[in-house]
Amino acid sequence: MFLMELKMIKIANPANTIDIIKKYGFNFQKKFGQNFLIDTHVLEKISQASGVGENDLVIEIGPGIGALTQYLAIGAKNVIAIEIDKNLLPILKETLADYKNISIINADFLKVNLETLIGDAKEKYGEFENIRIVANLPYYITTPIIMSVLESHIHIDSITVMIQKEVADRMQAMPGNKDYGALSLAVQYYSKPYVVAYVPPNCFIPRPNVGSSVIRLDIFKIKPIDVVDEELMFKLIRAGFNQRRKTLVNSISNFEGLSFSKDEIVHALSLMGKSEKIRGEALTLFEFALFSDYLGKMAVKPGQGRENE
């Protein structure tokens, strides 16, 4: 019944964004990377792509004036909108006034205790079928926000975000592609990414200088790749792409924080049937995991605890 009532609420037309901004004397803040969506088709696309259901919790990062928030509230059990800019709070109070399942928090998402936030929502609304993150992310902080969620190991089912097209391309890139790199491997270790839509600059106010993409990351409940030492694997990945035109042997042997000799690196590659001249961009995620396991065994000296594994 509650969902039906919400569907009767008229969603504010994002074309009125300029009027709302003028009404409140709002000024865009470059430090927050603010670009508000004004295309209803894109807003609907993001909402649909997120897969939000009536028993879901949605955490929205950077709701702006609440245009996307309204679409999410119609479909979800509860929406938590986290907005860093306190100047947007009066606007959100007006645009979201008719929605009783929205909580607005004025905070920096990277400083929010996500686990506590979810726990509080469960106390108020009960259990959720899915927990989803949806956002139109500022380009300058896209990677830190996404990686903070993925690396937190908190139960999140999916992340659907509007980000710079170039970054979205990197997230889903595979070996042999010029966009393939450390970000590709990190995102694909934790989730299955796929681009939902390309969004041109004229869908925003103010217009960004680059194109954007909506990407959805379905987070793995069980990772498809097994690796003994996750931290070591990611150090090797960072080393492998730190100077991507160098061979893995040279990149890793000179990388601060790693102490493998060239002979050890060559031997590990030989166990995989790989040439000592191979570069990081040629290895798949599975191969990086295998490479990490081989090198990890070499790093363990007798009596250090792994000899009985």
GROMACS .gro file of C-alpha atoms in nm:
model
  309
    1MET     CA    1   0.000   0.000   0.000
    2PHE     CA    2   0.282   0.237   0.094
    3LEU     CA    3   0.453   0.178  -0.242
    4MET     CA    4   0.125   0.249  -0.425
    5GLU     CA    5   0.089   0.577  -0.236
    6LEU     CA    6   0.438   0.681  -0.334
    7LYS     CA    7   0.365   0.609  -0.698
    8MET     CA    8   0.084   0.862  -0.683
    9ILE     CA    9   0.332   1.138  -0.589
   10LYS     CA   10   0.431   1.360  -0.878
   11ILE     CA   11   0.805   1.363  -0.934
   12ALA     CA   12   0.953   1.708  -0.962
   13ASN     CA   13   1.059   1.794  -1.315
   14PRO     CA   14   1.441   1.822  -1.327
   15ALA     CA   15   1.391   2.091  -1.593
   16ASN     CA   16   1.294   2.314  -1.301
   17THR     CA   17   1.639   2.271  -1.153
   18ILE     CA   18   1.741   2.623  -1.255
   19ASP     CA   19   1.429   2.771  -1.088
   20ILE     CA   20   1.502   2.580  -0.767
   21ILE     CA   21   1.866   2.691  -0.770
   22LYS     CA   22   1.763   3.055  -0.819
   23LYS     CA   23   1.499   3.033  -0.549
   24TYR     CA   24   1.753   2.927  -0.289
   25GLY     CA   25   2.043   3.130  -0.427
   26PHE     CA   26   2.244   2.811  -0.459
   27ASN     CA   27   2.598   2.832  -0.600
   28PHE     CA   28   2.770   2.527  -0.745
   29GLN     CA   29   3.080   2.430  -0.551
   30LYS     CA   30   3.377   2.320  -0.760
   31LYS     CA   31   3.532   2.155  -0.456
   32PHE     CA   32   3.237   1.914  -0.447
   33GLY     CA   33   3.239   1.844  -0.821
   34GLN     CA   34   2.869   1.924  -0.854
   35ASN     CA   35   2.694   1.846  -1.185
   36PHE     CA   36   2.318   1.792  -1.149
   37LEU     CA   37   2.128   1.565  -1.387
   38ILE     CA   38   1.840   1.735  -1.570
   39ASP     CA   39   1.737   1.458  -1.812
   40THR     CA   40   1.440   1.252  -1.692
   41HIS     CA   41   1.521   0.964  -1.926
   42VAL     CA   42   1.866   0.927  -1.769
   43LEU     CA   43   1.720   0.947  -1.418
   44GLU     CA   44   1.475   0.669  -1.505
   45LYS     CA   45   1.757   0.467  -1.663
   46ILE     CA   46   1.972   0.487  -1.351
   47SER     CA   47   1.682   0.394  -1.126
   48GLN     CA   48   1.590   0.096  -1.343
   49ALA     CA   49   1.951  -0.016  -1.387
   50SER     CA   50   2.005  -0.016  -1.010
   51GLY     CA   51   1.750  -0.296  -0.981
   52VAL     CA   52   1.593  -0.134  -0.674
   53GLY     CA   53   1.304  -0.333  -0.529
   54GLU     CA   54   1.032  -0.258  -0.276
   55ASN     CA   55   1.216  -0.441   0.004
   56ASP     CA   56   1.555  -0.283  -0.066
   57LEU     CA   57   1.767  -0.029   0.115
   58VAL     CA   58   1.924   0.230  -0.115
   59ILE     CA   59   2.214   0.447  -0.006
   60GLU     CA   60   2.245   0.745  -0.239
   61ILE     CA   61   2.569   0.941  -0.240
   62GLY     CA   62   2.533   1.308  -0.335
   63PRO     CA   63   2.159   1.352  -0.399
   64GLY     CA   64   2.202   1.714  -0.513
   65ILE     CA   65   1.851   1.863  -0.528
   66GLY     CA   66   1.688   1.519  -0.498
   67ALA     CA   67   1.587   1.449  -0.859
   68LEU     CA   68   1.719   1.090  -0.865
   69THR     CA   69   1.630   1.042  -0.497
   70GLN     CA   70   1.261   1.069  -0.582
   71TYR     CA   71   1.281   0.788  -0.839
   72LEU     CA   72   1.467   0.568  -0.590
   73ALA     CA   73   1.218   0.638  -0.310
   74ILE     CA   74   0.927   0.526  -0.527
   75GLY     CA   75   1.089   0.184  -0.573
   76ALA     CA   76   1.269   0.124  -0.243
   77LYS     CA   77   1.175   0.043   0.115
   78ASN     CA   78   1.417   0.305   0.247
   79VAL     CA   79   1.653   0.557   0.090
   80ILE     CA   80   1.940   0.712   0.283
   81ALA     CA   81   2.065   1.020   0.098
   82ILE     CA   82   2.411   1.135   0.205
   83GLU     CA   83   2.489   1.493   0.101
   84ILE     CA   84   2.816   1.669   0.189
   85ASP     CA   85   2.700   2.022   0.095
   86LYS     CA   86   2.494   2.172   0.380
   87ASN     CA   87   2.364   2.440   0.141
   88LEU     CA   88   2.158   2.174  -0.036
   89LEU     CA   89   1.974   2.063   0.278
   90PRO     CA   90   1.693   2.326   0.256
   91ILE     CA   91   1.638   2.233  -0.109
   92LEU     CA   92   1.622   1.862  -0.030
   93LYS     CA   93   1.381   1.930   0.253
   94GLU     CA   94   1.144   2.087   0.000
   95THR     CA   95   1.186   1.853  -0.298
   96LEU     CA   96   1.165   1.537  -0.086
   97ALA     CA   97   0.895   1.655   0.157
   98ASP     CA   98   0.633   1.410   0.024
   99TYR     CA   99   0.854   1.103   0.066
  100LYS     CA  100   0.836   0.945   0.409
  101ASN     CA  101   1.090   0.670   0.342
  102ILE     CA  102   1.390   0.900   0.288
  103SER     CA  103   1.653   0.989   0.546
  104ILE     CA  104   1.885   1.280   0.465
  105ILE     CA  105   2.231   1.288   0.622
  106ASN     CA  106   2.468   1.584   0.590
  107ALA     CA  107   2.808   1.414   0.586
  108ASP     CA  108   3.113   1.318   0.384
  109PHE     CA  109   3.043   0.964   0.264
  110LEU     CA  110   3.406   0.863   0.311
  111LYS     CA  111   3.376   0.948   0.681
  112VAL     CA  112   3.044   0.772   0.738
  113ASN     CA  113   3.035   0.442   0.927
  114LEU     CA  114   2.848   0.243   0.665
  115GLU     CA  115   2.796  -0.059   0.887
  116THR     CA  116   2.635   0.153   1.162
  117LEU     CA  117   2.420   0.332   0.904
  118ILE     CA  118   2.285   0.004   0.769
  119GLY     CA  119   2.231  -0.132   1.119
  120ASP     CA  120   2.026   0.173   1.219
  121ALA     CA  121   1.813   0.140   0.904
  122LYS     CA  122   1.742  -0.226   0.984
  123GLU     CA  123   1.630  -0.133   1.335
  124LYS     CA  124   1.379   0.113   1.190
  125TYR     CA  125   1.260  -0.072   0.878
  126GLY     CA  126   1.345  -0.437   0.946
  127GLU     CA  127   1.553  -0.660   0.722
  128PHE     CA  128   1.618  -0.566   0.360
  129GLU     CA  129   1.621  -0.800   0.063
  130ASN     CA  130   1.908  -0.609  -0.100
  131ILE     CA  131   2.133  -0.320  -0.004
  132ARG     CA  132   2.226  -0.103  -0.301
  133ILE     CA  133   2.439   0.205  -0.350
  134VAL     CA  134   2.336   0.455  -0.618
  135ALA     CA  135   2.511   0.780  -0.702
  136ASN     CA  136   2.595   1.052  -0.948
  137LEU     CA  137   2.956   1.071  -0.832
  138PRO     CA  138   3.190   1.370  -0.849
  139TYR     CA  139   3.462   1.271  -1.094
  140TYR     CA  140   3.749   1.370  -0.868
  141ILE     CA  141   3.652   1.124  -0.597
  142THR     CA  142   3.498   0.837  -0.796
  143THR     CA  143   3.768   0.577  -0.737
  144PRO     CA  144   3.818   0.641  -0.362
  145ILE     CA  145   3.443   0.611  -0.298
  146ILE     CA  146   3.394   0.293  -0.500
  147MET     CA  147   3.705   0.123  -0.363
  148SER     CA  148   3.617   0.220  -0.005
  149VAL     CA  149   3.288   0.032  -0.045
  150LEU     CA  150   3.438  -0.270  -0.219
  151GLU     CA  151   3.726  -0.303   0.027
  152SER     CA  152   3.505  -0.258   0.333
  153HIS     CA  153   3.369  -0.615   0.293
  154ILE     CA  154   3.034  -0.485   0.421
  155HIS     CA  155   2.738  -0.664   0.265
  156ILE     CA  156   2.637  -0.454  -0.034
  157ASP     CA  157   2.463  -0.617  -0.331
  158SER     CA  158   2.531  -0.363  -0.604
  159ILE     CA  159   2.672  -0.021  -0.684
  160THR     CA  160   2.515   0.177  -0.969
  161VAL     CA  161   2.690   0.504  -1.040
  162MET     CA  162   2.725   0.783  -1.293
  163ILE     CA  163   3.094   0.840  -1.348
  164GLN     CA  164   3.334   0.976  -1.609
  165LYS     CA  165   3.318   0.759  -1.923
  166GLU     CA  166   3.693   0.707  -1.923
  167VAL     CA  167   3.684   0.563  -1.570
  168ALA     CA  168   3.389   0.336  -1.653
  169ASP     CA  169   3.579   0.204  -1.956
  170ARG     CA  170   3.877   0.126  -1.733
  171MET     CA  171   3.662  -0.059  -1.481
  172GLN     CA  172   3.533  -0.310  -1.733
  173ALA     CA  173   3.846  -0.335  -1.952
  174MET     CA  174   4.011  -0.672  -2.018
  175PRO     CA  175   4.376  -0.767  -2.095
  176GLY     CA  176   4.496  -0.634  -2.428
  177ASN     CA  177   4.279  -0.323  -2.403
  178LYS     CA  178   4.451   0.014  -2.361
  179ASP     CA  179   4.216   0.094  -2.071
  180TYR     CA  180   4.312  -0.222  -1.879
  181GLY     CA  181   4.496  -0.148  -1.557
  182ALA     CA  182   4.507  -0.172  -1.179
  183LEU     CA  183   4.157  -0.025  -1.142
  184SER     CA  184   4.015  -0.286  -1.384
  185LEU     CA  185   4.160  -0.569  -1.177
  186ALA     CA  186   4.056  -0.424  -0.842
  187VAL     CA  187   3.694  -0.368  -0.948
  188GLN     CA  188   3.670  -0.706  -1.123
  189TYR     CA  189   3.810  -0.889  -0.819
  190TYR     CA  190   3.518  -0.768  -0.609
  191SER     CA  191   3.239  -0.734  -0.864
  192LYS     CA  192   3.103  -0.789  -1.213
  193PRO     CA  193   3.094  -0.449  -1.389
  194TYR     CA  194   2.893  -0.355  -1.694
  195VAL     CA  195   2.816  -0.019  -1.851
  196VAL     CA  196   2.444   0.054  -1.867
  197ALA     CA  197   2.441   0.378  -2.066
  198TYR     CA  198   2.650   0.661  -2.205
  199VAL     CA  199   2.539   1.009  -2.098
  200PRO     CA  200   2.643   1.322  -2.293
  201PRO     CA  201   2.741   1.649  -2.120
  202ASN     CA  202   2.415   1.826  -2.215
  203CYS     CA  203   2.225   1.611  -1.963
  204PHE     CA  204   2.383   1.803  -1.674
  205ILE     CA  205   2.390   2.148  -1.523
  206PRO     CA  206   2.655   2.280  -1.530
  207ARG     CA  207   2.783   2.083  -1.828
  208PRO     CA  208   3.095   1.878  -1.757
  209ASN     CA  209   3.381   1.885  -2.007
  210VAL     CA  210   3.369   1.509  -2.064
  211GLY     CA  211   3.115   1.237  -2.134
  212SER     CA  212   2.976   1.019  -1.857
  213SER     CA  213   2.863   0.659  -1.821
  214VAL     CA  214   2.628   0.477  -1.590
  215ILE     CA  215   2.798   0.161  -1.466
  216ARG     CA  216   2.660  -0.111  -1.240
  217LEU     CA  217   2.883  -0.328  -1.025
  218ASP     CA  218   2.722  -0.650  -0.902
  219ILE     CA  219   2.929  -0.738  -0.597
  220PHE     CA  220   3.033  -1.101  -0.563
  221LYS     CA  221   2.909  -1.289  -0.259
  222ILE     CA  222   3.181  -1.545  -0.328
  223LYS     CA  223   3.483  -1.416  -0.518
  224PRO     CA  224   3.555  -1.611  -0.839
  225ILE     CA  225   3.929  -1.588  -0.776
  226ASP     CA  226   4.109  -1.756  -0.486
  227VAL     CA  227   4.431  -1.597  -0.365
  228VAL     CA  228   4.632  -1.673  -0.050
  229ASP     CA  229   4.747  -1.317   0.019
  230GLU     CA  230   4.509  -1.051  -0.116
  231GLU     CA  231   4.733  -0.764  -0.002
  232LEU     CA  232   5.036  -0.907  -0.183
  233MET     CA  233   4.836  -0.960  -0.502
  234PHE     CA  234   4.729  -0.596  -0.512
  235LYS     CA  235   5.084  -0.478  -0.445
  236LEU     CA  236   5.198  -0.684  -0.744
  237ILE     CA  237   4.916  -0.540  -0.954
  238ARG     CA  238   5.010  -0.184  -0.861
  239ALA     CA  239   5.375  -0.258  -0.936
  240GLY     CA  240   5.284  -0.417  -1.268
  241PHE     CA  241   5.102  -0.106  -1.386
  242ASN     CA  242   5.312   0.159  -1.213
  243GLN     CA  243   5.531   0.178  -1.524
  244ARG     CA  244   5.324  -0.026  -1.765
  245ARG     CA  245   5.578  -0.027  -2.049
  246LYS     CA  246   5.832  -0.206  -1.831
  247THR     CA  247   5.842  -0.584  -1.793
  248LEU     CA  248   5.695  -0.735  -1.478
  249VAL     CA  249   6.042  -0.845  -1.373
  250ASN     CA  250   6.175  -0.489  -1.376
  251SER     CA  251   5.857  -0.329  -1.240
  252ILE     CA  252   5.831  -0.559  -0.939
  253SER     CA  253   6.201  -0.579  -0.854
  254ASN     CA  254   6.215  -0.197  -0.832
  255PHE     CA  255   5.880  -0.139  -0.658
  256GLU     CA  256   5.894   0.004  -0.306
  257GLY     CA  257   5.734  -0.233  -0.059
  258LEU     CA  258   5.824  -0.551  -0.251
  259SER     CA  259   6.154  -0.735  -0.200
  260PHE     CA  260   6.151  -1.013  -0.459
  261SER     CA  261   6.467  -1.071  -0.658
  262LYS     CA  262   6.460  -1.083  -1.036
  263ASP     CA  263   6.543  -1.455  -1.021
  264GLU     CA  264   6.241  -1.520  -0.797
  265ILE     CA  265   6.012  -1.324  -1.027
  266VAL     CA  266   6.144  -1.503  -1.337
  267HIS     CA  267   6.099  -1.839  -1.165
  268ALA     CA  268   5.740  -1.761  -1.064
  269LEU     CA  269   5.661  -1.658  -1.422
  270SER     CA  270   5.822  -1.975  -1.558
  271LEU     CA  271   5.598  -2.186  -1.332
  272MET     CA  272   5.306  -2.019  -1.508
  273GLY     CA  273   5.458  -2.077  -1.851
  274LYS     CA  274   5.513  -1.704  -1.898
  275SER     CA  275   5.810  -1.525  -2.052
  276GLU     CA  276   6.034  -1.307  -1.836
  277LYS     CA  277   5.963  -1.028  -2.086
  278ILE     CA  278   5.590  -1.021  -2.016
  279ARG     CA  279   5.425  -0.699  -1.896
  280GLY     CA  280   5.155  -0.659  -1.635
  281GLU     CA  281   4.896  -0.561  -1.896
  282ALA     CA  282   4.913  -0.915  -2.039
  283LEU     CA  283   4.811  -1.098  -1.720
  284THR     CA  284   4.451  -1.177  -1.629
  285LEU     CA  285   4.317  -1.143  -1.275
  286PHE     CA  286   4.344  -1.520  -1.230
  287GLU     CA  287   4.707  -1.510  -1.345
  288PHE     CA  288   4.793  -1.227  -1.105
  289ALA     CA  289   4.644  -1.436  -0.822
  290LEU     CA  290   4.849  -1.738  -0.926
  291PHE     CA  291   5.162  -1.524  -0.964
  292SER     CA  292   5.103  -1.384  -0.614
  293ASP     CA  293   5.067  -1.732  -0.466
  294TYR     CA  294   5.392  -1.851  -0.625
  295LEU     CA  295   5.587  -1.547  -0.507
  296GLY     CA  296   5.425  -1.566  -0.164
  297LYS     CA  297   5.557  -1.918  -0.114
  298MET     CA  298   5.906  -1.803  -0.209
  299ALA     CA  299   5.889  -1.524   0.050
  300VAL     CA  300   5.817  -1.768   0.334
  301LYS     CA  301   6.129  -1.902   0.500
  302PRO     CA  302   6.138  -2.240   0.682
  303GLY     CA  303   5.987  -2.213   1.028
  304GLN     CA  304   5.771  -1.907   0.947
  305GLY     CA  305   5.441  -2.091   0.955
  306ARG     CA  306   5.344  -2.200   0.604
  307GLU     CA  307   5.558  -2.511   0.578
  308ASN     CA  308   5.270  -2.721   0.710
  309GLU     CA  309   5.008  -2.580   0.473
   0.00000   0.00000   0.00000
